[in-house]
């Protein structure tokens, strides 16, 4: 049996004159793009450009909503009313749908950005806010989440499609959580190592901790980070190794249609 | 024959803790609301609230895109690339569509805000940018414009539905342009006077200058300004007088369906 | 012996077309103004206007720095690096000093705004960040704080001038903390009641809880809130009652010079 | 006789996670830095970093105020009331003075950024607004301008110190204006060519057009652009060539003290 897997990355996080990541090249490697929606990064021009390039590369697109925080890049935790957060997420999904019209493609998933994702993983109110926004704007959207999080629970509670992801370029702890970035070696920058890990994870359908523990985890997508200088090389190596191992790299909707 | 006419007003121009206008009451008088989309005013929470209230009052909604200029309220002229302007407009239309999902109603028109409207009335590149954004995101949207403007021409050139508007609470000059706000009496604050003028304009299908000249002009909507303290009284008096004269006040889509 | 007391209020929290509070009238009642500095409210034009009016009313001015959060009015808690917070505060103090040049008056104090104040009351890193910013930009500034807070401790640790404040229009709990706004009656809107409380507090140099407990507390200023509709009446009544009781209402520098 | 000349460049134009230019290296070549002040680029953390590095490299600093336009990088022309523009400039000068406290150095000049500079070169109201802001906040600041512009005239009218600049890396037309960037070759990217031109300009105290015309022009500073990829090499070559020709490269205050 041929295995299939999705690879996703955050994109469109530039802003006006500011450029971040290497979207053009990364779009040739991933099959799903999480597109910033203008509040933590990604103005309308950047969003449109990524949407066009995604279409040209047969990459599916998702909204990547974040806090209204361009100076903190959406990485600062902000406490706000969960109803206001919900509307902020709905606004961003709608905005990306508008921009997707330029490419004539559909927005097919949502993945929360940065501190919003982190907070909503453990805060049920925030998790439900994100899920409600999705359900209101387009209940066919796939919600891409960290497995086992409140985001996953809220999405199931609202009866929406949920996909989960594992990380190619980050190590895990024995408790299944990501190793904090402050710990040496938590970000994997060696393409060969990342590629080997990616194949193991997909073959075993498990995440593997720094300490070597295998934890069986269902996931539908592997996430790579384009803002690391080594991100493109890591993603490219991982994809090549996966394909070499007989894994077909597909879009998130294709993955979920299995 | 019963005449019909639409009345429209700008709405949702508050922001965070800041409140402007009296949307709640004005929504009982107008039949179409131009909803600010977050860039010159109107955050996601305000947008959602107005959309819900519009639905409850059988008011049709349109996007009211403006420049990215919260501190200038979208009233400052900004020179930018017309392609970037186009994407900014598309972004805002998409965002409002997202928020309209909360009320389960459709966005049915677009009307440019403030300095963007003013500039696009005489700048063909800007006018085409707005029209292209509409055509790309949703070609069924009605574009509400000043009659005779480049905005009207661009909209016709792209073969989109165009509606035009006259002003209840502003005087005109003999050349058909609005009297500048800096001239005494250019804003009509007397409800009785505004009501009398509104009836005359609709009965004659003409705008009437300060100097008394009648200029035959096709228009589909009468605009009132909610940010004037007298705006609500003027709008209320005009609607009552129009209905007393046998004019049915309808939504913009109903008006265009005639 | 004549007692003296300062009264302070937050000001300049409008923004562009948006107006909040009634600065013009409140400046006739208070003797110190906490001037918003552009990030949670208060653009350069509003700041300048308040600075000019403060001078005309012999009101001393202080910087009222907040988070970079115009849509949340600085009332949302934001987690950021404390060094970045420090620079953000320094930036705002500098900006107000620039605007104060228009009136030819000195900035004489700093009082943190909203969520920044709340967080820094219990977070030592944030408290030190605010105090360090003050020490760096102008070590002669008086830091106006909640008595007993980490802000007070940090300010003393850095050997800066510290003034503390009590609230005219808020009730306290037996533990000395403000009654949360969510509890009925926590905001005092009755001018007569507020006036009576203000006199008691100053005469006893104590805060008084809802339950009637008197807690001896040294304070140099009484704070009123201009954004409550009743704020002006409460402040006016309190000042009149205090003066009737022989208390001279002075600026914060005058108060600290005693 | 030893000639002296200043070299200046725009700096601190990054923002949050976004980086632009190569301030660290460029600060080893120039002697004056125009520091962005938070509105078109340059948040408080970036400003502080550049100020510290400027001090370490014996580089004098100036405020580089721009429009409130982070997405357009201050390169979009904005029409606003000239009094509001004035206060916006004053705000930014004040903010930089705050940040300069970290390095214990003085802000010694002002140079307007991007579209604000361009507009104020030919718009007298804008030019006077910038000059008035300088005069109000600190009348000892040197105003660095394009020679022959309205900015120069306004600065002289208000009796402020004025310095003028020529461009190392841009060509001129026969009318003394910069060749528009849209024309091939208008930006000089060849270090050797730029170096040769710089020496000629300083030796002749003249600007030289594309067509080869020499126009005698008094200038006190040569401007280089760090946001061009070739900017650092061009600046380095120019400085070396100038020093080789016996020109001492000094700070702007040193230059004006001659």
Coordinates of C-alpha atoms in Angstrom, one line a residue, chain A:
Chain A
X1 CA 0.0 0.0 0.0
X2 CA 1.3 3.4 -0.9
X3 CA 1.4 5.8 2.0
X4 CA 0.4 9.4 1.5
X5 CA 1.3 12.5 3.5
X6 CA 0.9 16.2 3.4
X7 CA 3.6 18.8 4.0
X8 CA 2.6 22.3 5.1
X9 CA 4.4 25.5 5.8
X10 CA 3.5 29.1 6.9
X11 CA 3.7 31.6 4.1
X12 CA 2.9 35.2 3.1
X13 CA 4.3 36.6 6.3
X14 CA 6.0 39.5 4.7
X15 CA 4.5 42.9 4.9
X16 CA 4.8 45.9 2.6
X17 CA 8.6 46.3 2.0
X18 CA 9.4 43.5 4.4
X19 CA 10.2 40.0 3.3
X20 CA 10.4 36.9 5.4
X21 CA 11.0 33.3 4.3
X22 CA 11.4 32.1 0.8
X23 CA 7.8 31.4 -0.2
X24 CA 8.6 31.0 -3.9
X25 CA 10.9 28.1 -3.4
X26 CA 9.1 26.5 -0.5
X27 CA 5.9 26.4 -2.6
X28 CA 7.7 23.9 -4.9
X29 CA 8.3 21.5 -1.9
X30 CA 5.2 21.7 0.3
X31 CA 1.7 20.8 -0.8
X32 CA -0.3 23.1 1.6
X33 CA 0.4 26.7 2.5
X34 CA -0.9 28.4 5.6
X35 CA -1.4 32.0 4.4
X36 CA -1.0 34.9 6.8
X37 CA -4.0 37.1 6.6
X38 CA -2.8 40.7 7.3
X39 CA -2.9 41.0 11.1
X40 CA 0.4 39.5 12.2
X41 CA 1.9 39.6 8.7
X42 CA 0.8 39.3 5.1
X43 CA -0.7 42.3 3.5
X44 CA -3.1 42.0 0.6
X45 CA -0.4 42.1 -2.0
X46 CA 1.7 39.4 -0.4
X47 CA -1.4 37.3 0.1
X48 CA -2.4 37.5 -3.5
X49 CA 1.1 36.7 -4.7
X50 CA 1.3 33.6 -2.6
X51 CA -2.1 32.5 -3.6
X52 CA -1.2 32.8 -7.3
X53 CA 2.1 30.9 -6.7
X54 CA 0.3 28.2 -4.7
X55 CA -2.1 27.6 -7.6
X56 CA 0.8 27.3 -10.1
X57 CA 2.4 24.7 -7.8
X58 CA -0.7 22.7 -7.1
X59 CA -0.5 23.7 -3.4
X60 CA -3.7 23.9 -1.4
X61 CA -4.2 27.0 0.7
X62 CA -5.4 27.6 4.2
X63 CA -6.0 30.7 6.3
X64 CA -3.3 31.3 9.0
X65 CA -5.0 33.7 11.3
X66 CA -3.1 35.4 14.1
X67 CA -3.4 38.1 16.7
X68 CA -3.6 41.7 15.6
X69 CA 0.1 42.2 16.3
X70 CA 2.4 43.1 13.4
X71 CA 5.2 44.3 15.7
X72 CA 5.3 41.1 17.6
X73 CA 4.7 38.9 14.5
X74 CA 1.8 37.3 16.3
X75 CA 4.1 35.6 18.7
X76 CA 3.0 37.5 21.8
X77 CA 0.3 36.1 23.9
X78 CA -2.6 38.4 24.1
X79 CA -5.6 38.1 26.5
X80 CA -8.8 39.2 24.8
X81 CA -12.5 38.3 25.0
X82 CA -13.0 35.0 23.2
X83 CA -15.9 36.4 21.2
X84 CA -13.7 39.2 19.9
X85 CA -11.1 36.6 19.1
X86 CA -13.6 34.6 17.2
X87 CA -14.6 37.5 15.0
X88 CA -11.0 38.4 14.4
X89 CA -10.4 34.9 13.1
X90 CA -13.6 35.0 10.9
X91 CA -12.4 38.3 9.5
X92 CA -9.1 36.8 8.4
X93 CA -10.6 33.7 6.9
X94 CA -13.0 35.9 4.9
X95 CA -10.1 38.2 3.8
X96 CA -8.2 35.2 2.4
X97 CA -11.2 33.9 0.6
X98 CA -11.4 37.3 -1.1
X99 CA -7.7 37.1 -2.2
X100 CA -8.1 33.4 -3.3
X101 CA -10.5 34.7 -5.9
X102 CA -7.5 36.0 -7.8
X103 CA -6.3 32.5 -8.4
X104 CA -9.7 30.9 -8.8
X105 CA -8.9 28.4 -6.0
X106 CA -10.6 27.5 -2.8
X107 CA -9.4 28.1 0.7
X108 CA -9.5 24.5 2.1
X109 CA -8.1 24.7 5.6
X110 CA -7.3 26.9 8.6
X111 CA -4.3 26.7 10.9
X112 CA -3.9 29.2 13.7
X113 CA -0.6 31.2 13.9
X114 CA 2.0 31.6 16.7
X115 CA 0.8 32.6 20.1
X116 CA -2.9 32.2 19.1
X117 CA -2.2 28.6 18.2
X118 CA -0.2 28.0 21.4
X119 CA -2.8 29.6 23.6
X120 CA -5.7 27.8 21.9
X121 CA -3.9 24.5 22.4
X122 CA -4.5 24.7 26.1
X123 CA -7.3 27.3 26.5
X124 CA -10.7 25.8 25.7
X125 CA -12.4 29.2 25.2
X126 CA -9.9 30.3 22.7
X127 CA -10.0 26.8 21.0
X128 CA -13.8 27.1 20.7
X129 CA -13.5 30.6 19.4
X130 CA -11.3 29.5 16.5
X131 CA -13.5 26.5 15.7
X132 CA -16.7 28.6 15.8
X133 CA -15.2 31.1 13.4
X134 CA -14.4 28.3 11.0
X135 CA -17.9 26.8 11.4
X136 CA -19.5 30.2 10.8
X137 CA -17.6 31.3 7.7
X138 CA -17.2 27.9 6.0
X139 CA -18.0 24.6 7.7
X140 CA -16.2 22.6 5.0
X141 CA -12.8 24.0 6.0
X142 CA -10.3 21.5 7.4
X143 CA -8.9 22.6 10.8
X144 CA -5.2 21.8 11.0
X145 CA -4.2 21.3 14.6
X146 CA -1.7 19.9 17.1
X147 CA -2.9 16.4 18.0
X148 CA -4.3 16.1 21.5
X149 CA -4.8 19.8 21.9
X150 CA -7.9 21.7 23.0
X151 CA -8.0 22.9 19.4
X152 CA -8.6 19.4 18.3
X153 CA -11.2 18.8 21.0
X154 CA -13.1 22.0 20.1
X155 CA -13.0 21.1 16.4
X156 CA -14.5 17.7 17.1
X157 CA -17.0 19.1 19.5
X158 CA -18.3 21.4 16.7
X159 CA -18.3 18.5 14.2
X160 CA -15.8 20.0 11.8
X161 CA -13.1 18.2 9.8
X162 CA -9.9 18.0 11.7
X163 CA -6.4 17.2 10.5
X164 CA -3.4 17.0 12.8
X165 CA 0.3 17.7 12.2
X166 CA 3.7 16.7 13.3
X167 CA 6.9 18.7 12.9
X168 CA 9.8 17.8 10.7
X169 CA 12.2 20.3 12.1
X170 CA 11.5 20.3 15.8
X171 CA 12.2 17.7 18.4
X172 CA 9.7 16.4 20.9
X173 CA 9.9 15.6 24.6
X174 CA 8.8 12.4 26.2
X175 CA 5.5 14.0 27.1
X176 CA 4.7 14.5 23.5
X177 CA 5.2 18.3 23.6
X178 CA 7.6 20.2 21.4
X179 CA 11.0 20.8 23.0
X180 CA 11.1 24.5 23.9
X181 CA 13.1 26.6 21.4
X182 CA 15.4 27.7 24.2
X183 CA 16.8 24.2 24.5
X184 CA 19.9 23.5 22.3
X185 CA 19.0 21.2 19.4
X186 CA 15.3 21.8 19.6
X187 CA 15.3 23.0 16.0
X188 CA 16.6 20.5 13.5
X189 CA 18.7 22.2 10.9
X190 CA 20.4 19.2 9.4
X191 CA 18.6 18.2 6.3
X192 CA 19.8 14.5 6.4
X193 CA 18.7 14.1 10.0
X194 CA 15.3 15.8 9.3
X195 CA 14.8 13.6 6.3
X196 CA 15.5 10.4 8.3
X197 CA 13.2 11.5 11.1
X198 CA 10.4 12.3 8.6
X199 CA 10.5 8.9 7.1
X200 CA 10.5 7.2 10.5
X201 CA 7.6 9.3 11.7
X202 CA 5.5 8.5 8.6
X203 CA 6.4 4.8 8.5
X204 CA 5.6 4.3 12.2
X205 CA 2.9 7.0 12.3
X206 CA 4.5 8.2 15.5
X207 CA 6.4 11.1 16.9
X208 CA 9.8 10.4 18.3
X209 CA 11.2 12.3 21.3
X210 CA 14.7 13.6 21.8
X211 CA 15.1 10.7 24.3
X212 CA 14.2 8.2 21.6
X213 CA 10.7 7.3 22.7
X214 CA 8.2 6.5 19.9
X215 CA 4.7 7.8 20.6
X216 CA 2.0 6.5 18.2
X217 CA 0.2 9.6 16.9
X218 CA -2.1 10.0 14.0
X219 CA -1.1 12.9 11.8
X220 CA -2.1 14.0 8.4
X221 CA 0.6 16.6 7.7
X222 CA 4.2 17.4 8.4
X223 CA 5.0 21.0 9.1
X224 CA 8.2 22.7 8.1
X225 CA 9.3 26.3 9.0
X226 CA 10.3 28.5 6.1
X227 CA 11.6 31.3 8.4
X228 CA 14.6 29.2 9.4
X229 CA 17.5 29.7 7.0
X230 CA 17.8 26.0 6.8
X231 CA 14.0 25.5 6.3
X232 CA 14.1 25.1 2.5
X233 CA 16.9 22.5 2.6
X234 CA 15.3 20.6 5.4
X235 CA 11.9 20.5 3.6
X236 CA 13.5 19.5 0.3
X237 CA 15.4 16.7 1.9
X238 CA 12.4 15.4 3.8
X239 CA 10.2 15.4 0.8
X240 CA 12.8 13.6 -1.3
X241 CA 13.4 11.0 1.4
X242 CA 9.7 10.4 1.8
X243 CA 9.1 10.0 -1.9
X244 CA 12.1 7.7 -2.0
X245 CA 10.4 5.6 0.7
X246 CA 7.3 5.4 -1.4
X247 CA 5.3 8.1 0.3
X248 CA 3.2 10.2 -2.0
X249 CA 3.1 13.9 -1.0
X250 CA -0.4 15.2 -1.4
X251 CA -2.5 18.3 -0.6
X252 CA -4.4 18.4 2.7
X253 CA -7.8 17.9 1.0
X254 CA -6.4 14.9 -0.9
X255 CA -4.9 13.6 2.4
X256 CA -8.3 13.9 4.2
X257 CA -10.2 12.4 1.3
X258 CA -8.3 9.0 1.8

